[in-house]
PDB file of C-alpha atoms in Angstrom:
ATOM      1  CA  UNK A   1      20.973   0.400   7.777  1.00 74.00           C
ATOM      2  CA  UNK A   2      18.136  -0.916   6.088  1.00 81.00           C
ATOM      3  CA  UNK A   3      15.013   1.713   5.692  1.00 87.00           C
ATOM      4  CA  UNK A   4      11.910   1.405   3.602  1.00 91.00           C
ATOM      5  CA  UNK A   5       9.501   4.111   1.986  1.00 92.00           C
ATOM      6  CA  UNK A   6       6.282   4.038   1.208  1.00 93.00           C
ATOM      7  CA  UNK A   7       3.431   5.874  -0.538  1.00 85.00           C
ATOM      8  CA  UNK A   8       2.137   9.174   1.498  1.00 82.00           C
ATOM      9  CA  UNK A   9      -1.748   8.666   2.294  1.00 83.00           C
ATOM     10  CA  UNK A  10      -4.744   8.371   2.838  1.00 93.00           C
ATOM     11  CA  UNK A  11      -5.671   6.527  -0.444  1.00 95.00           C
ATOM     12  CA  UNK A  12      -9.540   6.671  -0.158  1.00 97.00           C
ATOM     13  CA  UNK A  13     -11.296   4.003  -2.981  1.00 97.00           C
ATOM     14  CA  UNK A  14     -14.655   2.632  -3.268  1.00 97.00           C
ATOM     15  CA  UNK A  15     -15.433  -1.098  -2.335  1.00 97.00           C
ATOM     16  CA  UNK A  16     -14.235  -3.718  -4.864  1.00 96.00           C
ATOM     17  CA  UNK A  17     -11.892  -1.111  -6.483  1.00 97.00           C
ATOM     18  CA  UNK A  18      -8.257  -2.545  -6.690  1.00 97.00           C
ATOM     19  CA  UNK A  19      -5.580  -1.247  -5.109  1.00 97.00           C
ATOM     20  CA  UNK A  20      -1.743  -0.564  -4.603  1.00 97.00           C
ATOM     21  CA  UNK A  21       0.361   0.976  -2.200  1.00 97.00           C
ATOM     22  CA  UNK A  22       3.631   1.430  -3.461  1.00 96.00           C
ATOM     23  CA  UNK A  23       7.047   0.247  -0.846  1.00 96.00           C
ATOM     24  CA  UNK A  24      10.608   0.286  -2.225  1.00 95.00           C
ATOM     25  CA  UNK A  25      13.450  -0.487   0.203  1.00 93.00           C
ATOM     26  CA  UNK A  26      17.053   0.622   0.435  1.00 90.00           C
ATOM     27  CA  UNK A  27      19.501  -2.445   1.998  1.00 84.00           C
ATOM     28  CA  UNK A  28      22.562  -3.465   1.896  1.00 80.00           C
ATOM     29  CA  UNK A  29      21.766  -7.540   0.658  1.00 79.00           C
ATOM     30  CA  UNK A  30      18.684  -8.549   0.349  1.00 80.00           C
ATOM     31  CA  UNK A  31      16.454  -8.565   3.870  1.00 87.00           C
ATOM     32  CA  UNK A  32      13.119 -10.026   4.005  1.00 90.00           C
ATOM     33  CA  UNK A  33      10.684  -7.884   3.773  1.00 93.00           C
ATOM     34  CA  UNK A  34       7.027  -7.505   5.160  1.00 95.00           C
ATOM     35  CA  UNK A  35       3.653  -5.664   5.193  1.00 97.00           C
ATOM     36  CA  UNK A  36       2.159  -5.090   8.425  1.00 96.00           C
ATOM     37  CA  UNK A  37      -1.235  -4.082   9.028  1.00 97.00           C
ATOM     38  CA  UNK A  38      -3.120  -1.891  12.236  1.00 93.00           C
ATOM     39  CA  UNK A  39      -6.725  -1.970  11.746  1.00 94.00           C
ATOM     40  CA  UNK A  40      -8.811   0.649  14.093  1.00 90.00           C
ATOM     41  CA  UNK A  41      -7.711   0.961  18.017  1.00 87.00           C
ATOM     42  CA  UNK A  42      -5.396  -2.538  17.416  1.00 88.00           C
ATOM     43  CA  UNK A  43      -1.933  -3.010  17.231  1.00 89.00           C
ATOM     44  CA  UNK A  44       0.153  -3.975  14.495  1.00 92.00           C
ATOM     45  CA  UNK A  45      -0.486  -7.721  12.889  1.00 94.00           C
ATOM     46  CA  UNK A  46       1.410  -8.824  10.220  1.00 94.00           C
ATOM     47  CA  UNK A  47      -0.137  -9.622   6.893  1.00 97.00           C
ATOM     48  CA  UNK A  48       2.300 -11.136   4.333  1.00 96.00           C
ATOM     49  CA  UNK A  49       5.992 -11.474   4.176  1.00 94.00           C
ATOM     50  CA  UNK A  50       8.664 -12.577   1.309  1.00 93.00           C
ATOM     51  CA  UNK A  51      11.954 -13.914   2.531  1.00 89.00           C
ATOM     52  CA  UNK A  52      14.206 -13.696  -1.386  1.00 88.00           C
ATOM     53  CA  UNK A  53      14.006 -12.102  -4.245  1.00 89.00           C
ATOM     54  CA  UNK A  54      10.690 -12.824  -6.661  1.00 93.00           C
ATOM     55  CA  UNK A  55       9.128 -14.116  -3.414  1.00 94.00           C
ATOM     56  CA  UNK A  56       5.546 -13.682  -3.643  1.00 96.00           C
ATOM     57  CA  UNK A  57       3.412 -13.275   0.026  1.00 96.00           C
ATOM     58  CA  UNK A  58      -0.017 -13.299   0.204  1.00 97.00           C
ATOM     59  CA  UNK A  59      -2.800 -13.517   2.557  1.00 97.00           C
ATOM     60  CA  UNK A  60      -6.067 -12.543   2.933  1.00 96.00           C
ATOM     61  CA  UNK A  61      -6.264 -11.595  -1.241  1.00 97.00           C
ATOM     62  CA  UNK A  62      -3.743  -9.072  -0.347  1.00 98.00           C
ATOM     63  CA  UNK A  63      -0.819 -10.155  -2.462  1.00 98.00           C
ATOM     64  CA  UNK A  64       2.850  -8.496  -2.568  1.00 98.00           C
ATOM     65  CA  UNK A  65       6.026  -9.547  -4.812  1.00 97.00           C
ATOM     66  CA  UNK A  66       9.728  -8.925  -3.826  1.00 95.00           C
ATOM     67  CA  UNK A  67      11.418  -7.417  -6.772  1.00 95.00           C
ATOM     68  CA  UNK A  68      14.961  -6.922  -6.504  1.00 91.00           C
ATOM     69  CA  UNK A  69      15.547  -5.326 -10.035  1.00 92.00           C
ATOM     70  CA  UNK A  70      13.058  -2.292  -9.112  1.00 93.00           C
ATOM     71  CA  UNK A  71      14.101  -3.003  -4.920  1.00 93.00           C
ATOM     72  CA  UNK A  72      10.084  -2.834  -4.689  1.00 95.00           C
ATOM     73  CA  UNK A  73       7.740  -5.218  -2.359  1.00 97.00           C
ATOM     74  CA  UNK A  74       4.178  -3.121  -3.576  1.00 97.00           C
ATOM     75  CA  UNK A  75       1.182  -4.296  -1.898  1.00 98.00           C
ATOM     76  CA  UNK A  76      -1.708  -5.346  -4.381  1.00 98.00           C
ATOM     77  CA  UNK A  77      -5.637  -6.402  -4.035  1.00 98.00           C
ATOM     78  CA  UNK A  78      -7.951  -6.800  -6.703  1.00 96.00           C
ATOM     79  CA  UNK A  79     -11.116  -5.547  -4.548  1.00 96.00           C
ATOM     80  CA  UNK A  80     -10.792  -4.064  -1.379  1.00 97.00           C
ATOM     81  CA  UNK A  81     -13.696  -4.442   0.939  1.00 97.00           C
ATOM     82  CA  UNK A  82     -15.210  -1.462   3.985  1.00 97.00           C
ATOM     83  CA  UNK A  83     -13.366  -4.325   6.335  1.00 96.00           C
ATOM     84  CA  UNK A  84      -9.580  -3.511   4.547  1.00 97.00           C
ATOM     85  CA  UNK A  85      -9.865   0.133   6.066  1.00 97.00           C
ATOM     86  CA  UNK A  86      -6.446   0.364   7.987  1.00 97.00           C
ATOM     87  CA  UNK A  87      -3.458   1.541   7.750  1.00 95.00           C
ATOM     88  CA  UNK A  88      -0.772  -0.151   5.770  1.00 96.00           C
ATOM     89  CA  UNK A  89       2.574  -0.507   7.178  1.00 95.00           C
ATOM     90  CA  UNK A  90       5.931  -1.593   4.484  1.00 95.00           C
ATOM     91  CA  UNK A  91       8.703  -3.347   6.831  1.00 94.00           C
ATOM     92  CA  UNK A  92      12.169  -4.811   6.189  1.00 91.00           C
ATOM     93  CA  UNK A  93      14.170  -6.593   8.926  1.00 83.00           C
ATOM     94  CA  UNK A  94      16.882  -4.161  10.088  1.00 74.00           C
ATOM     95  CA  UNK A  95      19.086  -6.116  12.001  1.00 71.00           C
ATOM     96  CA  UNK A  96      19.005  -9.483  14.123  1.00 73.00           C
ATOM     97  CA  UNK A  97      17.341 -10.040  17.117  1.00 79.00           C
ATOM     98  CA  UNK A  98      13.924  -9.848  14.861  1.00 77.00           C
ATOM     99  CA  UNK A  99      14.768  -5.912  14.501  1.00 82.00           C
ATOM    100  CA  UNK A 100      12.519  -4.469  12.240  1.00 87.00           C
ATOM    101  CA  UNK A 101      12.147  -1.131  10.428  1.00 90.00           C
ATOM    102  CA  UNK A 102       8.690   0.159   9.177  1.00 92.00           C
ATOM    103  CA  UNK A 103       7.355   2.790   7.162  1.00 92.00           C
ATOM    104  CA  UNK A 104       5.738   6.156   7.445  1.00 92.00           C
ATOM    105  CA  UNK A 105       2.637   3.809   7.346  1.00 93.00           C
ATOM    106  CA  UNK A 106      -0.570   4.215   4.338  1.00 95.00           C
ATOM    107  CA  UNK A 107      -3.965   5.218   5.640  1.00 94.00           C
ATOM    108  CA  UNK A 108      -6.760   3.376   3.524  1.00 96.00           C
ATOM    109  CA  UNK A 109     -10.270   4.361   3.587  1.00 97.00           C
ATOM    110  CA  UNK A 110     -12.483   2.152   1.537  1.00 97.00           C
ATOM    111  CA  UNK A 111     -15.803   3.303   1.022  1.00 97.00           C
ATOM    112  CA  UNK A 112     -19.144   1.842  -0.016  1.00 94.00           C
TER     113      UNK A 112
ATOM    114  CA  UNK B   1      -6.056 -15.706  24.387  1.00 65.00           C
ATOM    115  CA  UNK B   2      -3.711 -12.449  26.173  1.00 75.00           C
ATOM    116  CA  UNK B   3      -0.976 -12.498  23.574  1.00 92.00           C
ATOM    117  CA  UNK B   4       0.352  -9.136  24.378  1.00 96.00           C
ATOM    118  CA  UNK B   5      -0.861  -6.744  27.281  1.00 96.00           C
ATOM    119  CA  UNK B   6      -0.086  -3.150  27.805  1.00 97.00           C
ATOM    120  CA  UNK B   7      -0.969  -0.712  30.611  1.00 96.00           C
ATOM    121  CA  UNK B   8      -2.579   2.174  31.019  1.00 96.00           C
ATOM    122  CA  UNK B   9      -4.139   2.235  27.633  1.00 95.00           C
ATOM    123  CA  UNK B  10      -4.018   6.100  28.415  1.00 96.00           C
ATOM    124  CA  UNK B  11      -2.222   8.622  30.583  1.00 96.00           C
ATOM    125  CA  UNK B  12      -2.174  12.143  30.638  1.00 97.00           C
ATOM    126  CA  UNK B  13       1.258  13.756  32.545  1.00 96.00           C
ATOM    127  CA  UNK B  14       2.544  17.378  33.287  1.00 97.00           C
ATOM    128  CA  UNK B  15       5.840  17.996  32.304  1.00 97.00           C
ATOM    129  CA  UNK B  16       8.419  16.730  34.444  1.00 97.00           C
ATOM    130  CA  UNK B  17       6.305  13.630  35.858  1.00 97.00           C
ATOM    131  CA  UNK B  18       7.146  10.406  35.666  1.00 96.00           C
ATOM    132  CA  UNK B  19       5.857   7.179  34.957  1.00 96.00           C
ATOM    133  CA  UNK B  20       6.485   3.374  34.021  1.00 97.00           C
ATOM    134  CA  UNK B  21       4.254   1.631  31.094  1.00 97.00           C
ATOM    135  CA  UNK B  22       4.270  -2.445  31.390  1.00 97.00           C
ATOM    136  CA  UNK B  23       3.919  -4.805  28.921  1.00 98.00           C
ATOM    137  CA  UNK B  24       3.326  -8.097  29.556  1.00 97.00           C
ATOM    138  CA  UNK B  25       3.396 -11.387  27.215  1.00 97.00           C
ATOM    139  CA  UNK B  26       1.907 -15.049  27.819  1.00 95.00           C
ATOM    140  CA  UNK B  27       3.705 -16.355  25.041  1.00 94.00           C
ATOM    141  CA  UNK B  28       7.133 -17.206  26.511  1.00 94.00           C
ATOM    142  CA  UNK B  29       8.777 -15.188  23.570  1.00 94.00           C
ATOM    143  CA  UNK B  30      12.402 -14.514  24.331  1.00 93.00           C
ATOM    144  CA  UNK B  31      12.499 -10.916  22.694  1.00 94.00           C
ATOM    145  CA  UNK B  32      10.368  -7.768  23.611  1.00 96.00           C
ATOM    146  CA  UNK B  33      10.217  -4.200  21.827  1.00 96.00           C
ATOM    147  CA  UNK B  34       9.236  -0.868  22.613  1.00 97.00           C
ATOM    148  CA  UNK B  35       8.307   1.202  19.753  1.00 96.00           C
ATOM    149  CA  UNK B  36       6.261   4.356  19.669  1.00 96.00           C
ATOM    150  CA  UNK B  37       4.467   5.846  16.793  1.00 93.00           C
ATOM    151  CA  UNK B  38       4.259   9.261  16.176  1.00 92.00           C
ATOM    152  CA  UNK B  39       2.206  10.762  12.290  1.00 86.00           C
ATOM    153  CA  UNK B  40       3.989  10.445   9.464  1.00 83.00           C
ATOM    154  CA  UNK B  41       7.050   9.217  11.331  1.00 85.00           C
ATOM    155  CA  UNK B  42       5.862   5.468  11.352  1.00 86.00           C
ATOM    156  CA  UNK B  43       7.211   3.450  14.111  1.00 91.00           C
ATOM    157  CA  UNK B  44      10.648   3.958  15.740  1.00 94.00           C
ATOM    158  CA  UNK B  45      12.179   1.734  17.922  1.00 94.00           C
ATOM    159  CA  UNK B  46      13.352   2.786  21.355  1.00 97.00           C
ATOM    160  CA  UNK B  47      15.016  -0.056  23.369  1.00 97.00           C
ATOM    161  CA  UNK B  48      14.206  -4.042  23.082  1.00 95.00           C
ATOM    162  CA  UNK B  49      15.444  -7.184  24.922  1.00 96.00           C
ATOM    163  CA  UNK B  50      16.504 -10.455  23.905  1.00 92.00           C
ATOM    164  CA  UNK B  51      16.195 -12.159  27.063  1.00 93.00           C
ATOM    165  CA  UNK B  52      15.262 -11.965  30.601  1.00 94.00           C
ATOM    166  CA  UNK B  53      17.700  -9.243  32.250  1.00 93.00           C
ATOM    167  CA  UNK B  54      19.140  -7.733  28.800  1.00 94.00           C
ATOM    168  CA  UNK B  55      18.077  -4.645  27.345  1.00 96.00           C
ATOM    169  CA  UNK B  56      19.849  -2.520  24.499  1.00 95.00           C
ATOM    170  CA  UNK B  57      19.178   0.653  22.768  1.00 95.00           C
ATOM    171  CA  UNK B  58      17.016   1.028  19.836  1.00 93.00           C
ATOM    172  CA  UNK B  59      16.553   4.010  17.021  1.00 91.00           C
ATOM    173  CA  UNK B  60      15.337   6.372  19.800  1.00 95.00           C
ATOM    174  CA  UNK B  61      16.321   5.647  23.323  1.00 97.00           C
ATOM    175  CA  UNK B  62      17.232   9.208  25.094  1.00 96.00           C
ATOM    176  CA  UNK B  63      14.369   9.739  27.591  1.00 96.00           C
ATOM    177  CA  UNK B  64      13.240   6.399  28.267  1.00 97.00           C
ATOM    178  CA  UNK B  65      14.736   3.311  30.539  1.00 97.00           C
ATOM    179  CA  UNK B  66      13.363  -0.493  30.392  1.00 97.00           C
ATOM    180  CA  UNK B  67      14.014  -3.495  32.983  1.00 97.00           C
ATOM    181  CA  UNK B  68      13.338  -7.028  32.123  1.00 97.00           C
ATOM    182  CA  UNK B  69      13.216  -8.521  35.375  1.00 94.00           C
ATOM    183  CA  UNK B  70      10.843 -11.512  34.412  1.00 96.00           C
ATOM    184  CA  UNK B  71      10.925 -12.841  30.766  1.00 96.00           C
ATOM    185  CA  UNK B  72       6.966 -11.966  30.584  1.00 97.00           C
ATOM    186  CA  UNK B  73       7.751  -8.287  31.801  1.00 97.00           C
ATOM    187  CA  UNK B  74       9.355  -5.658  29.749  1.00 98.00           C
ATOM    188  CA  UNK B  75       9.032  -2.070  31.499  1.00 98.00           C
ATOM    189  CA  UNK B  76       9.371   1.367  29.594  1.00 98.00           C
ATOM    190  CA  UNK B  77       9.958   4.131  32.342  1.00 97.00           C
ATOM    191  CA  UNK B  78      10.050   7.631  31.572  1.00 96.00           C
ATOM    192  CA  UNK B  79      11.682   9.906  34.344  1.00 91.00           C
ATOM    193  CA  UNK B  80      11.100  13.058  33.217  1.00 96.00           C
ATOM    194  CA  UNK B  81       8.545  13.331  30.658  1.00 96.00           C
ATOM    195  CA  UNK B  82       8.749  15.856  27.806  1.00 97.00           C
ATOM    196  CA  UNK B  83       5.936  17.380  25.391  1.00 96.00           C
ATOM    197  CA  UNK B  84       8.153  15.328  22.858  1.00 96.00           C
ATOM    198  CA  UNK B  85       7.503  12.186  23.959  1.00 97.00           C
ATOM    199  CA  UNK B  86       3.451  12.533  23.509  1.00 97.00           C
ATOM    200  CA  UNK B  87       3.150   9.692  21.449  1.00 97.00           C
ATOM    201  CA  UNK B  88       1.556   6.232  20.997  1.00 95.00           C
ATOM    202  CA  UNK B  89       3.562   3.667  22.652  1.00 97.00           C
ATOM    203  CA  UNK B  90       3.505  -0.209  21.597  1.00 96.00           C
ATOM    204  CA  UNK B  91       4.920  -3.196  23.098  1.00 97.00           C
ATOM    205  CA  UNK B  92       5.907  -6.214  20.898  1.00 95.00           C
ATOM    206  CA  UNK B  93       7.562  -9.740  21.298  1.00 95.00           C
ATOM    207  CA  UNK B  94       8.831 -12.116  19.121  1.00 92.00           C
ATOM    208  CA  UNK B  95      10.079 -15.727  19.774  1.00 88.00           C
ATOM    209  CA  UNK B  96      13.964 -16.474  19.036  1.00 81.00           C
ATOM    210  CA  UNK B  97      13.630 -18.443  15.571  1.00 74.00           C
ATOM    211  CA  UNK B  98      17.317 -19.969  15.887  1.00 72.00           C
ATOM    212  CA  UNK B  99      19.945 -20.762  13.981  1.00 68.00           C
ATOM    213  CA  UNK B 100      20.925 -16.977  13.692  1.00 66.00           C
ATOM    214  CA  UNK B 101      17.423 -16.408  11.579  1.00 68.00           C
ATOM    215  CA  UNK B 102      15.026 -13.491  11.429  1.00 71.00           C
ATOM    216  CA  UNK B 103      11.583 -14.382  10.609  1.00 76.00           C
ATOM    217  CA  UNK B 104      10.454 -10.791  11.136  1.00 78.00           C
ATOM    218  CA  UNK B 105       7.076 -11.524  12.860  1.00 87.00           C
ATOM    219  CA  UNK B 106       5.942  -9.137  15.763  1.00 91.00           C
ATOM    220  CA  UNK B 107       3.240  -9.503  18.030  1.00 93.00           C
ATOM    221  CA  UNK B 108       1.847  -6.147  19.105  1.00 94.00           C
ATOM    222  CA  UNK B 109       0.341  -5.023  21.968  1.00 95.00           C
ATOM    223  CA  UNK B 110      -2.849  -2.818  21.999  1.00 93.00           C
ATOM    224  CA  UNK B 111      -0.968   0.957  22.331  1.00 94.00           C
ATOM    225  CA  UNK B 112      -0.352   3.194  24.738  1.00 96.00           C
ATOM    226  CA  UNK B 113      -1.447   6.897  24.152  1.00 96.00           C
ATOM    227  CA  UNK B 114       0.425   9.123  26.100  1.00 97.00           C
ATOM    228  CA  UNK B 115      -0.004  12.846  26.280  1.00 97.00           C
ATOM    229  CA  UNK B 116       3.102  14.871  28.076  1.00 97.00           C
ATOM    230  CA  UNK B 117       1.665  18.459  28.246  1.00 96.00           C
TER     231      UNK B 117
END
């Protein structure tokens, strides 16, 4: 079936520094794939999705393009503020019935 | 605004007890999810439901049972706990998008930390 991987954490960077947590995914086709986020005591909430190939999602100035020659979907923002401390969760869709598969999950810490 | 509700938020159990978490959604969403998240595993998926009175297996279902009596409702029941199953548990639901499509968008309860010892 479909599985993603994603980079181990916790990435720890100081405010307005840019980041990127690396996702590539293994499929069979080409599944839509998402990033999820779970900020402190929540539950997930996703953040951006990309349904084809060279799909771009974005939200929030969190920005993430679906690249079929490298099977990548990284997750990108050009300055990450104290209130982006979370952890970062890659996702494909793993089957119907809205199945979906998630990462090991990314830790961020952003620090004054 | 409820979305989705899950209860206890915590629960401590001896080995052997058992006990039933509910989640419940306002949103009239056709599927429902039970996932639990353990470090560096991410989330797995142990049993979901595509409609009131269905349930099916997931990635992970020995150990746990789920009813859907009510379309709201979706029950995760352990019988006999195990150590193993100390985890966080979350609920999700989704609506059906039609037309055979997958939108991929979850909406997650809160968590339920359970601790078997």
């Amino acid at each position: 079936g479909n599985s993603v991987t994603q980079m181990e954490g916790p990435v720890t960077l100081s405010e307005e520094a840019f980041l990127t947590i690396n996702c590539t995914y293994t499929a069979t086709g080409y599944p839509s794939l998402f990033w999820y986020v779970q900020y402190p005591g929540e539950g997930l909430q996703l953040l951006l999705k990309a349904t084809k190939a060279d799909d771009k999602g974005s939200n929030k100035g969190f920005e993430a393009t679906y690249r079929k020659e490298t099977t990548s979907f990284h997750l990108e923002k050009g300055s990450v503020q104290v209130s982006d401390s979370a952890v970062y969760f890659c996702a494909s869709i793993s089957g119907g019935y809205q199945k979906v598969t998630f990462g090991t999950g990314t830790k961020l810490q952003v620090i004054p | 605004n409820a979305g989705v509700t899950q209860t206890p938020k915590f629960r401590v159990l001896k080995t052997g007890q058992s006990m039933t978490l509910l989640c419940a959604q306002d949103m009239n969403h056709e599927y429902m999810y039970w996932y639990r998240q353990d470090p560096g595993m991410g989330l797995r998926l142990i049993h979901y439901s595509v409609g009131e009175g269905t349930t099916a297996k997931g990635e992970v279902p020995d150990g746990y049972n789920v009813s859907r009596l009510k379309k709201q409702n979706f029950l995760l029941g352990l019988e006999s706990a195990a150590p193993s199953q100390t985890s966080v548990y979350f609920c999700a639901s989704s609506p059906n998008p039609g037309g055979g499509l997958n939108t991929g968008e979850l909406f997650f309860g809160e968590g339920s930390r359970l601790t078997v010892l």
